[in-house]
mmCIF file of C-alpha atoms and ligand atoms in Angstrom:
data_model
loop_
_atom_site.group_PDB
_atom_site.id
_atom_site.type_symbol
_atom_site.label_atom_id
_atom_site.label_comp_id
_atom_site.label_asym_id
_atom_site.label_seq_id
_atom_site.Cartn_x
_atom_site.Cartn_y
_atom_site.Cartn_z
ATOM 1 C CA UNK A 213 24.737 97.908 -77.297
ATOM 2 C CA UNK A 214 27.299 97.947 -79.962
ATOM 3 C CA UNK A 215 26.327 95.550 -82.810
ATOM 4 C CA UNK A 216 27.724 94.520 -86.276
ATOM 5 C CA UNK A 217 25.668 95.937 -89.258
ATOM 6 C CA UNK A 218 24.285 92.518 -90.527
ATOM 7 C CA UNK A 219 21.146 92.620 -92.556
ATOM 8 C CA UNK A 220 19.259 91.421 -89.439
ATOM 9 C CA UNK A 221 20.542 94.090 -87.159
ATOM 10 C CA UNK A 222 20.026 96.686 -89.924
ATOM 11 C CA UNK A 223 16.381 95.500 -90.338
ATOM 12 C CA UNK A 224 15.939 95.638 -86.519
ATOM 13 C CA UNK A 225 17.594 99.099 -86.294
ATOM 14 C CA UNK A 226 15.438 100.409 -89.091
ATOM 15 C CA UNK A 227 12.321 99.135 -87.376
ATOM 16 C CA UNK A 228 13.432 100.763 -84.034
ATOM 17 C CA UNK A 229 13.725 104.066 -85.908
ATOM 18 C CA UNK A 230 10.112 103.642 -87.172
ATOM 19 C CA UNK A 231 8.857 102.968 -83.715
ATOM 20 C CA UNK A 232 10.444 106.306 -82.683
ATOM 21 C CA UNK A 233 13.628 104.856 -80.966
ATOM 22 C CA UNK A 234 17.030 106.156 -81.553
ATOM 23 C CA UNK A 235 19.947 104.418 -83.152
ATOM 24 C CA UNK A 236 23.806 105.354 -83.462
ATOM 25 C CA UNK A 237 24.935 105.023 -87.006
ATOM 26 C CA UNK A 238 28.343 105.299 -88.550
ATOM 27 C CA UNK A 239 29.098 107.821 -91.375
ATOM 28 C CA UNK A 240 32.273 108.688 -93.232
ATOM 29 C CA UNK A 241 32.604 111.917 -91.107
ATOM 30 C CA UNK A 242 31.575 110.969 -87.622
ATOM 31 C CA UNK A 243 29.006 108.887 -85.826
ATOM 32 C CA UNK A 244 25.646 110.395 -85.455
ATOM 33 C CA UNK A 245 22.589 109.672 -83.246
ATOM 34 C CA UNK A 246 19.686 108.971 -85.486
ATOM 35 C CA UNK A 247 15.924 109.533 -85.339
ATOM 36 C CA UNK A 248 13.153 109.383 -87.857
ATOM 37 C CA UNK A 249 13.115 112.897 -89.148
ATOM 38 C CA UNK A 250 9.286 112.797 -89.487
ATOM 39 C CA UNK A 251 8.907 111.911 -85.825
ATOM 40 C CA UNK A 252 9.088 115.121 -83.751
ATOM 41 C CA UNK A 253 8.960 113.421 -80.272
ATOM 42 C CA UNK A 254 12.075 111.156 -81.385
ATOM 43 C CA UNK A 255 13.773 114.230 -82.463
ATOM 44 C CA UNK A 256 13.274 115.919 -79.188
ATOM 45 C CA UNK A 257 14.756 113.006 -77.277
ATOM 46 C CA UNK A 258 17.941 113.511 -79.238
ATOM 47 C CA UNK A 259 18.230 117.155 -77.881
ATOM 48 C CA UNK A 260 17.496 115.745 -74.368
ATOM 49 C CA UNK A 261 20.221 113.099 -74.396
ATOM 50 C CA UNK A 262 22.913 115.243 -76.057
ATOM 51 C CA UNK A 263 22.003 118.189 -73.781
ATOM 52 C CA UNK A 264 21.826 120.154 -76.968
ATOM 53 C CA UNK A 265 20.361 123.713 -76.930
ATOM 54 C CA UNK A 266 17.034 123.713 -78.660
ATOM 55 C CA UNK A 267 18.099 126.492 -81.097
ATOM 56 C CA UNK A 268 20.630 124.182 -82.742
ATOM 57 C CA UNK A 269 19.169 122.604 -85.889
ATOM 58 C CA UNK A 270 19.818 118.940 -87.080
ATOM 59 C CA UNK A 271 21.064 117.626 -90.440
ATOM 60 C CA UNK A 272 18.670 115.436 -92.343
ATOM 61 C CA UNK A 273 20.284 112.306 -93.980
ATOM 62 C CA UNK A 274 18.910 110.801 -97.157
ATOM 63 C CA UNK A 275 19.921 107.686 -99.138
ATOM 64 C CA UNK A 276 19.517 109.248 -102.531
ATOM 65 C CA UNK A 277 19.645 112.788 -104.016
ATOM 66 C CA UNK A 278 16.040 112.676 -105.017
ATOM 67 C CA UNK A 279 14.915 112.117 -101.502
ATOM 68 C CA UNK A 280 16.168 115.603 -100.703
ATOM 69 C CA UNK A 281 12.986 116.818 -102.370
ATOM 70 C CA UNK A 282 10.988 115.160 -99.699
ATOM 71 C CA UNK A 283 12.246 117.545 -96.956
ATOM 72 C CA UNK A 284 13.315 120.517 -99.159
ATOM 73 C CA UNK A 285 10.747 122.973 -100.398
ATOM 74 C CA UNK A 286 13.157 124.186 -103.127
ATOM 75 C CA UNK A 287 16.382 122.869 -104.618
ATOM 76 C CA UNK A 288 18.152 125.645 -106.728
ATOM 77 C CA UNK A 289 20.725 125.189 -109.315
ATOM 78 C CA UNK A 290 23.606 125.597 -106.885
ATOM 79 C CA UNK A 291 22.110 122.818 -104.820
ATOM 80 C CA UNK A 292 21.791 120.622 -107.724
ATOM 81 C CA UNK A 293 25.190 121.136 -108.963
ATOM 82 C CA UNK A 294 26.841 120.667 -105.495
ATOM 83 C CA UNK A 295 24.926 117.474 -104.645
ATOM 84 C CA UNK A 296 25.446 115.996 -108.114
ATOM 85 C CA UNK A 297 29.215 116.506 -107.652
ATOM 86 C CA UNK A 298 29.766 115.676 -103.977
ATOM 87 C CA UNK A 299 26.963 113.322 -102.969
ATOM 88 C CA UNK A 300 27.369 110.772 -101.388
ATOM 89 C CA UNK A 301 29.867 112.515 -99.252
ATOM 90 C CA UNK A 302 30.756 115.062 -96.549
ATOM 91 C CA UNK A 303 28.696 118.019 -97.741
ATOM 92 C CA UNK A 304 25.719 119.517 -96.124
ATOM 93 C CA UNK A 305 23.463 121.936 -97.988
ATOM 94 C CA UNK A 306 21.057 124.268 -96.456
ATOM 95 C CA UNK A 307 17.924 125.026 -98.366
ATOM 96 C CA UNK A 308 14.343 126.138 -97.718
ATOM 97 C CA UNK A 309 12.487 123.476 -95.855
ATOM 98 C CA UNK A 310 9.174 121.809 -96.581
ATOM 99 C CA UNK A 311 6.405 122.941 -94.381
ATOM 100 C CA UNK A 312 5.493 119.526 -93.446
ATOM 101 C CA UNK A 313 9.007 118.680 -91.976
ATOM 102 C CA UNK A 314 8.640 119.059 -88.099
ATOM 103 C CA UNK A 315 10.147 122.215 -86.885
ATOM 104 C CA UNK A 316 11.932 120.431 -84.129
ATOM 105 C CA UNK A 317 14.377 119.208 -86.693
ATOM 106 C CA UNK A 318 15.315 122.686 -87.933
ATOM 107 C CA UNK A 319 14.927 124.328 -84.559
ATOM 108 C CA UNK A 320 12.167 126.557 -85.976
ATOM 109 C CA UNK A 321 14.030 127.688 -88.872
ATOM 110 C CA UNK A 322 12.492 127.849 -92.356
ATOM 111 C CA UNK A 323 15.660 126.067 -93.751
ATOM 112 C CA UNK A 324 16.935 122.581 -93.632
ATOM 113 C CA UNK A 325 20.213 121.166 -93.751
ATOM 114 C CA UNK A 326 20.543 118.002 -95.729
ATOM 115 C CA UNK A 327 23.284 115.436 -96.742
ATOM 116 C CA UNK A 328 23.746 111.982 -98.365
ATOM 117 C CA UNK A 329 26.460 110.222 -96.308
ATOM 118 C CA UNK A 330 29.197 108.104 -98.134
ATOM 119 C CA UNK A 331 28.850 105.158 -95.691
ATOM 120 C CA UNK A 332 27.172 101.903 -96.832
ATOM 121 C CA UNK A 333 25.721 101.272 -93.278
ATOM 122 C CA UNK A 334 24.236 104.709 -93.119
ATOM 123 C CA UNK A 335 22.543 104.299 -96.409
ATOM 124 C CA UNK A 336 21.386 100.840 -95.634
ATOM 125 C CA UNK A 337 19.881 102.183 -92.288
ATOM 126 C CA UNK A 338 18.062 105.047 -94.059
ATOM 127 C CA UNK A 339 16.594 102.514 -96.579
ATOM 128 C CA UNK A 340 15.718 100.010 -93.756
ATOM 129 C CA UNK A 341 13.861 102.893 -91.870
ATOM 130 C CA UNK A 342 12.233 104.049 -94.934
ATOM 131 C CA UNK A 343 12.462 107.662 -93.833
ATOM 132 C CA UNK A 344 15.054 110.386 -93.930
ATOM 133 C CA UNK A 345 17.051 110.439 -90.754
ATOM 134 C CA UNK A 346 17.736 113.282 -88.550
ATOM 135 C CA UNK A 347 21.276 112.754 -86.979
ATOM 136 C CA UNK A 348 23.607 115.110 -85.126
ATOM 137 C CA UNK A 349 27.031 113.929 -84.123
ATOM 138 C CA UNK A 350 26.840 111.221 -81.362
ATOM 139 C CA UNK A 351 28.550 113.404 -78.581
ATOM 140 C CA UNK A 352 27.282 115.604 -75.882
ATOM 141 C CA UNK A 353 27.038 119.277 -76.494
ATOM 142 C CA UNK A 354 30.328 120.779 -76.978
ATOM 143 C CA UNK A 355 32.458 117.589 -76.733
ATOM 144 C CA UNK A 356 34.358 115.725 -79.367
ATOM 145 C CA UNK A 357 32.504 113.853 -82.033
ATOM 146 C CA UNK A 358 32.941 110.048 -81.991
ATOM 147 C CA UNK A 359 34.940 108.454 -84.892
ATOM 148 C CA UNK A 360 34.341 105.020 -83.763
ATOM 149 C CA UNK A 361 31.584 102.902 -82.113
ATOM 150 C CA UNK A 362 33.655 102.802 -78.959
ATOM 151 C CA UNK A 363 33.960 106.566 -78.846
ATOM 152 C CA UNK A 364 30.153 107.202 -78.634
ATOM 153 C CA UNK A 365 29.294 108.917 -75.403
ATOM 154 C CA UNK A 366 28.208 106.593 -72.509
ATOM 155 C CA UNK A 367 25.084 108.530 -71.849
ATOM 156 C CA UNK A 368 24.055 108.486 -75.449
ATOM 157 C CA UNK A 369 24.707 104.827 -75.556
ATOM 158 C CA UNK A 370 22.325 104.136 -72.689
ATOM 159 C CA UNK A 371 19.514 105.792 -74.571
ATOM 160 C CA UNK A 372 19.691 104.147 -77.992
ATOM 161 C CA UNK A 373 18.425 100.710 -79.189
ATOM 162 C CA UNK A 374 21.714 100.068 -81.124
ATOM 163 C CA UNK A 375 25.024 101.328 -81.946
ATOM 164 C CA UNK A 376 25.894 99.981 -85.460
ATOM 165 C CA UNK A 377 29.718 99.464 -85.609
ATOM 166 C CA UNK A 378 30.893 100.554 -89.100
ATOM 167 C CA UNK A 379 34.433 100.917 -88.114
ATOM 168 C CA UNK A 380 36.580 103.999 -87.841
ATOM 169 C CA UNK A 381 35.383 107.074 -89.824
ATOM 170 C CA UNK A 382 37.626 107.772 -92.883
ATOM 171 C CA UNK A 383 36.970 111.473 -92.916
ATOM 172 C CA UNK A 384 36.895 111.999 -89.229
ATOM 173 C CA UNK A 385 35.686 115.568 -89.313
ATOM 174 C CA UNK A 386 32.161 116.565 -89.775
ATOM 175 C CA UNK A 387 30.655 117.637 -93.041
ATOM 176 C CA UNK A 388 31.107 121.073 -94.721
ATOM 177 C CA UNK A 389 27.763 122.931 -94.261
ATOM 178 C CA UNK A 390 26.898 125.357 -97.070
ATOM 179 C CA UNK A 391 24.187 127.903 -96.953
ATOM 180 C CA UNK A 392 22.438 128.122 -100.380
ATOM 181 C CA UNK A 393 19.564 130.212 -99.368
ATOM 182 C CA UNK A 394 21.111 133.477 -100.229
ATOM 183 C CA UNK A 395 22.110 134.617 -103.605
ATOM 184 C CA UNK A 396 25.718 134.119 -102.560
ATOM 185 C CA UNK A 397 26.624 130.622 -101.232
ATOM 186 C CA UNK A 398 28.440 130.682 -97.964
ATOM 187 C CA UNK A 399 30.303 128.154 -95.834
ATOM 188 C CA UNK A 400 28.816 127.954 -92.419
ATOM 189 C CA UNK A 401 31.110 125.189 -91.091
ATOM 190 C CA UNK A 402 34.333 124.134 -93.076
ATOM 191 C CA UNK A 403 34.439 120.300 -93.338
ATOM 192 C CA UNK A 404 35.313 117.313 -95.387
ATOM 193 C CA UNK A 405 34.751 119.158 -98.717
ATOM 194 C CA UNK A 406 37.229 122.068 -99.249
ATOM 195 C CA UNK A 407 36.266 125.601 -100.046
ATOM 196 C CA UNK A 408 38.425 125.399 -103.344
ATOM 197 C CA UNK A 409 36.498 122.275 -104.563
ATOM 198 C CA UNK A 410 33.083 123.822 -103.858
ATOM 199 C CA UNK A 411 34.153 127.034 -105.581
ATOM 200 C CA UNK A 412 35.569 125.113 -108.655
ATOM 201 C CA UNK A 413 32.102 123.244 -108.790
ATOM 202 C CA UNK A 414 29.942 126.400 -108.619
ATOM 203 C CA UNK A 415 32.269 128.458 -110.773
ATOM 204 C CA UNK A 416 32.063 131.479 -108.408
ATOM 205 C CA UNK A 417 33.740 132.564 -105.146
ATOM 206 C CA UNK A 418 31.795 131.678 -101.873
ATOM 207 C CA UNK A 419 30.865 134.692 -99.811
ATOM 208 C CA UNK A 420 32.606 135.367 -96.578
ATOM 209 C CA UNK A 421 30.616 135.477 -93.458
ATOM 210 C CA UNK A 422 30.390 138.995 -92.147
ATOM 211 C CA UNK A 423 31.211 139.613 -88.595
ATOM 212 C CA UNK A 424 28.203 138.532 -86.305
ATOM 213 C CA UNK A 425 27.013 136.391 -89.054
ATOM 214 C CA UNK A 426 27.322 133.189 -86.986
ATOM 215 C CA UNK A 427 24.192 134.098 -85.384
ATOM 216 C CA UNK A 428 22.522 133.395 -88.640
ATOM 217 C CA UNK A 429 23.679 129.953 -88.141
ATOM 218 C CA UNK A 430 22.132 128.770 -85.046
ATOM 219 C CA UNK A 431 24.398 126.023 -83.497
ATOM 220 C CA UNK A 432 27.729 127.373 -84.499
ATOM 221 C CA UNK A 433 29.554 128.195 -81.272
ATOM 222 C CA UNK A 434 33.036 129.594 -80.473
ATOM 223 C CA UNK A 435 33.736 126.620 -78.280
ATOM 224 C CA UNK A 436 33.065 123.336 -79.542
ATOM 225 C CA UNK A 437 34.602 119.971 -80.558
ATOM 226 C CA UNK A 438 36.561 120.194 -77.310
ATOM 227 C CA UNK A 439 38.169 117.554 -75.098
ATOM 228 C CA UNK A 440 38.017 118.189 -71.250
ATOM 229 C CA UNK A 441 41.578 119.319 -71.050
ATOM 230 C CA UNK A 442 42.439 122.851 -72.157
ATOM 231 C CA UNK A 443 43.762 122.808 -75.759
ATOM 232 C CA UNK A 444 46.672 125.177 -76.655
ATOM 233 C CA UNK A 445 48.009 125.717 -80.095
ATOM 234 C CA UNK A 446 51.772 126.247 -80.026
ATOM 235 C CA UNK A 447 54.672 126.173 -82.440
ATOM 236 C CA UNK A 448 56.554 123.626 -80.584
ATOM 237 C CA UNK A 449 55.100 121.470 -77.773
ATOM 238 C CA UNK A 450 57.006 121.492 -74.416
ATOM 239 C CA UNK A 451 59.024 118.248 -73.974
ATOM 240 C CA UNK A 452 57.198 115.644 -72.047
ATOM 241 C CA UNK A 453 53.812 117.401 -72.318
ATOM 242 C CA UNK A 454 50.587 115.796 -73.585
ATOM 243 C CA UNK A 455 50.740 116.989 -77.163
ATOM 244 C CA UNK A 456 49.929 116.440 -80.934
ATOM 245 C CA UNK A 457 53.350 117.038 -82.570
ATOM 246 C CA UNK A 458 54.704 116.787 -86.081
ATOM 247 C CA UNK A 459 58.344 115.683 -85.213
ATOM 248 C CA UNK A 460 59.409 112.332 -83.337
ATOM 249 C CA UNK A 461 57.472 112.369 -79.956
ATOM 250 C CA UNK A 462 59.667 113.131 -76.912
ATOM 251 C CA UNK A 463 57.464 110.760 -74.760
ATOM 252 C CA UNK A 464 54.629 108.338 -75.004
ATOM 253 C CA UNK A 465 52.288 111.394 -73.969
ATOM 254 C CA UNK A 466 52.801 112.859 -77.415
ATOM 255 C CA UNK A 467 51.162 111.743 -80.633
ATOM 256 C CA UNK A 468 52.918 112.238 -83.928
ATOM 257 C CA UNK A 469 50.453 113.612 -86.493
ATOM 258 C CA UNK A 470 50.640 113.352 -90.278
ATOM 259 C CA UNK A 471 51.639 116.479 -92.301
ATOM 260 C CA UNK A 472 48.572 115.946 -94.743
ATOM 261 C CA UNK A 473 45.452 117.745 -94.031
ATOM 262 C CA UNK A 474 43.070 114.894 -94.816
ATOM 263 C CA UNK A 475 45.100 112.333 -92.915
ATOM 264 C CA UNK A 476 45.404 114.822 -89.976
ATOM 265 C CA UNK A 477 41.610 115.357 -90.045
ATOM 266 C CA UNK A 478 40.940 111.744 -89.911
ATOM 267 C CA UNK A 479 43.191 111.181 -86.888
ATOM 268 C CA UNK A 480 42.349 114.341 -84.886
ATOM 269 C CA UNK A 481 39.444 113.461 -82.817
ATOM 270 C CA UNK A 482 40.780 110.100 -81.810
ATOM 271 C CA UNK A 483 44.247 111.599 -80.846
ATOM 272 C CA UNK A 484 42.619 114.270 -78.869
ATOM 273 C CA UNK A 485 40.457 111.576 -77.003
ATOM 274 C CA UNK A 486 43.480 109.568 -76.223
ATOM 275 C CA UNK A 487 45.307 112.435 -74.800
ATOM 276 C CA UNK A 488 42.192 113.530 -72.816
ATOM 277 C CA UNK A 489 42.458 110.294 -70.824
ATOM 278 C CA UNK A 490 45.639 111.511 -69.338
ATOM 279 C CA UNK A 491 43.644 114.193 -67.557
ATOM 280 C CA UNK A 492 46.493 116.805 -67.976
ATOM 281 C CA UNK A 493 45.431 120.473 -67.469
ATOM 282 C CA UNK A 494 46.549 121.246 -71.093
ATOM 283 C CA UNK A 495 46.962 119.487 -74.410
ATOM 284 C CA UNK A 496 49.347 121.116 -76.587
ATOM 285 C CA UNK A 497 48.764 121.155 -80.268
ATOM 286 C CA UNK A 498 51.622 122.045 -82.572
ATOM 287 C CA UNK A 499 50.192 124.509 -85.217
ATOM 288 C CA UNK A 500 49.645 122.786 -88.549
ATOM 289 C CA UNK A 501 50.556 124.800 -91.880
ATOM 290 C CA UNK A 502 48.312 127.776 -92.601
ATOM 291 C CA UNK A 503 47.247 126.487 -95.999
ATOM 292 C CA UNK A 504 43.790 126.603 -97.420
ATOM 293 C CA UNK A 505 43.387 122.723 -97.387
ATOM 294 C CA UNK A 506 43.821 122.868 -93.583
ATOM 295 C CA UNK A 507 40.697 125.195 -93.126
ATOM 296 C CA UNK A 508 38.526 122.492 -91.439
ATOM 297 C CA UNK A 509 41.411 121.302 -89.105
ATOM 298 C CA UNK A 510 42.028 124.843 -88.237
ATOM 299 C CA UNK A 511 38.303 125.614 -87.462
ATOM 300 C CA UNK A 512 38.041 122.593 -85.168
ATOM 301 C CA UNK A 513 41.491 123.314 -83.398
ATOM 302 C CA UNK A 514 40.301 127.091 -82.857
ATOM 303 C CA UNK A 515 37.009 125.893 -81.405
ATOM 304 C CA UNK A 516 38.691 123.215 -79.259
ATOM 305 C CA UNK A 517 40.807 125.881 -77.779
ATOM 306 C CA UNK A 518 38.400 128.656 -77.491
ATOM 307 C CA UNK A 519 37.758 129.486 -73.780
ATOM 308 C CA UNK A 520 34.164 130.736 -74.284
ATOM 309 C CA UNK A 521 31.884 128.126 -72.796
ATOM 310 C CA UNK A 522 28.574 128.005 -74.531
ATOM 311 C CA UNK A 523 27.727 131.640 -75.641
ATOM 312 C CA UNK A 524 26.872 132.268 -79.269
ATOM 313 C CA UNK A 525 29.685 133.304 -81.412
ATOM 314 C CA UNK A 526 29.143 136.961 -82.318
HETATM 315 O O1 LIG B 657 29.204 115.191 -90.792
HETATM 316 C C1 LIG B 657 28.201 115.598 -90.223
HETATM 317 O O2 LIG B 657 27.615 116.707 -90.700
HETATM 318 C C2 LIG B 657 27.682 114.906 -89.078
HETATM 319 C C3 LIG B 657 27.293 113.474 -89.483
HETATM 320 C C4 LIG B 657 26.617 112.662 -88.350
HETATM 321 O O3 LIG B 657 26.391 113.737 -90.563
HETATM 322 N N1 LIG B 657 26.753 115.541 -88.278
HETATM 323 C C5 LIG B 657 26.868 116.677 -87.662
HETATM 324 O O4 LIG B 657 25.778 117.156 -86.976
HETATM 325 O O5 LIG B 657 27.905 117.093 -87.364
HETATM 326 P P1 LIG B 657 25.791 118.243 -85.842
HETATM 327 O O6 LIG B 657 24.438 118.404 -85.521
HETATM 328 O O7 LIG B 657 26.828 117.859 -84.840
HETATM 329 O O8 LIG B 657 26.160 119.515 -86.618
HETATM 330 C C6 LIG B 657 25.157 120.182 -87.588
HETATM 331 C C7 LIG B 657 25.544 121.633 -87.888
HETATM 332 C C8 LIG B 657 25.251 122.412 -86.742
HETATM 333 O O9 LIG B 657 26.336 123.176 -86.343
HETATM 334 C C9 LIG B 657 24.114 123.194 -87.173
HETATM 335 O O10 LIG B 657 24.132 124.498 -86.773
HETATM 336 C C10 LIG B 657 24.178 123.151 -88.698
HETATM 337 O O11 LIG B 657 24.784 121.906 -89.043
HETATM 338 N N2 LIG B 657 22.852 123.253 -89.316
HETATM 339 C C11 LIG B 657 21.754 122.263 -89.298
HETATM 340 N N3 LIG B 657 20.787 122.692 -89.896
HETATM 341 C C12 LIG B 657 20.944 124.019 -90.091
HETATM 342 C C13 LIG B 657 20.078 125.068 -90.883
HETATM 343 N N4 LIG B 657 18.844 124.797 -91.214
HETATM 344 N N5 LIG B 657 20.723 126.223 -91.016
HETATM 345 C C14 LIG B 657 22.076 126.487 -90.673
HETATM 346 N N6 LIG B 657 22.742 125.565 -90.175
HETATM 347 C C15 LIG B 657 22.259 124.314 -89.824
HETATM 348 MG MG1 LIG B 658 28.229 117.954 -83.476
#
């Protein structure tokens, strides 16, 4: 049930979470399906309704940087610097986990991914619940993340108490996930905060992931963020095809995308979702510029166009 985030509805949603129920919440990146992070049973239901592999850990959302200490065993200098600079915002830090945090949240890992979202409704919900919130994107495994309340997967909608409508997500791509458990910080998933901004904040270069390293990051798959139609990245889309284009569209089956990385990212999932409804065999995507600020967009386009269904990236 989609509801407006009135104070009454936020209070009801917070109480539902405290009682072990699930709620869909908006964030600035994508909509997430939320559970009380301390409630292992509720967290397990998230895995079930998303059909999410058990080895894929979930991000914990807090309403204040200090609340990170409740789930993290240790917050090093890099974590402090990054969160001071980018929270609230689309940055997730991976740090050692507190023993007491249910292992279901972190899929058995000794680390926990934490972020403070920059969306008033998400922050209000965390405060109403009174607990940190475990929340993956509110889509089924491998599929496109929802960037509006209406885009939340129907099966997920059936199993939650409320879908809080926070309007369209302004970032539109998931958060940047940075692993801070090693001496050298590394990006596990590019996202709303750019590599250049993270490096500028830390004053060091981020490490590169060695080949095979994605295995260290459970839940990073070659194919992901994918519509049902096959996605092909091309220089110029065939006339009349279902496509994301940069020039004037040749038909109403094409969507003109902005030539700005942030605006493109904000529009991408909605555009792919719209073209997916045409049920064509292929959605063509004109290749964006190969510039550093397009890293997150490229990551999602590569994963959406990958043919590999479900095996771990190696
Ligand atoms: O923007 C976002 O991050 C959204 C909103 C809802 O906050 N959430 C999101 O969650 O994208 P999800 O579950 O779809 O993606 C979380 C990613 C996964 O790829 C997972 O592998 C990684 O974060 N992750 C979570 N905990 C981790 C950990 N302890 N170590 C390494 N990676 C972790
Ligand atoms: Mg996801």
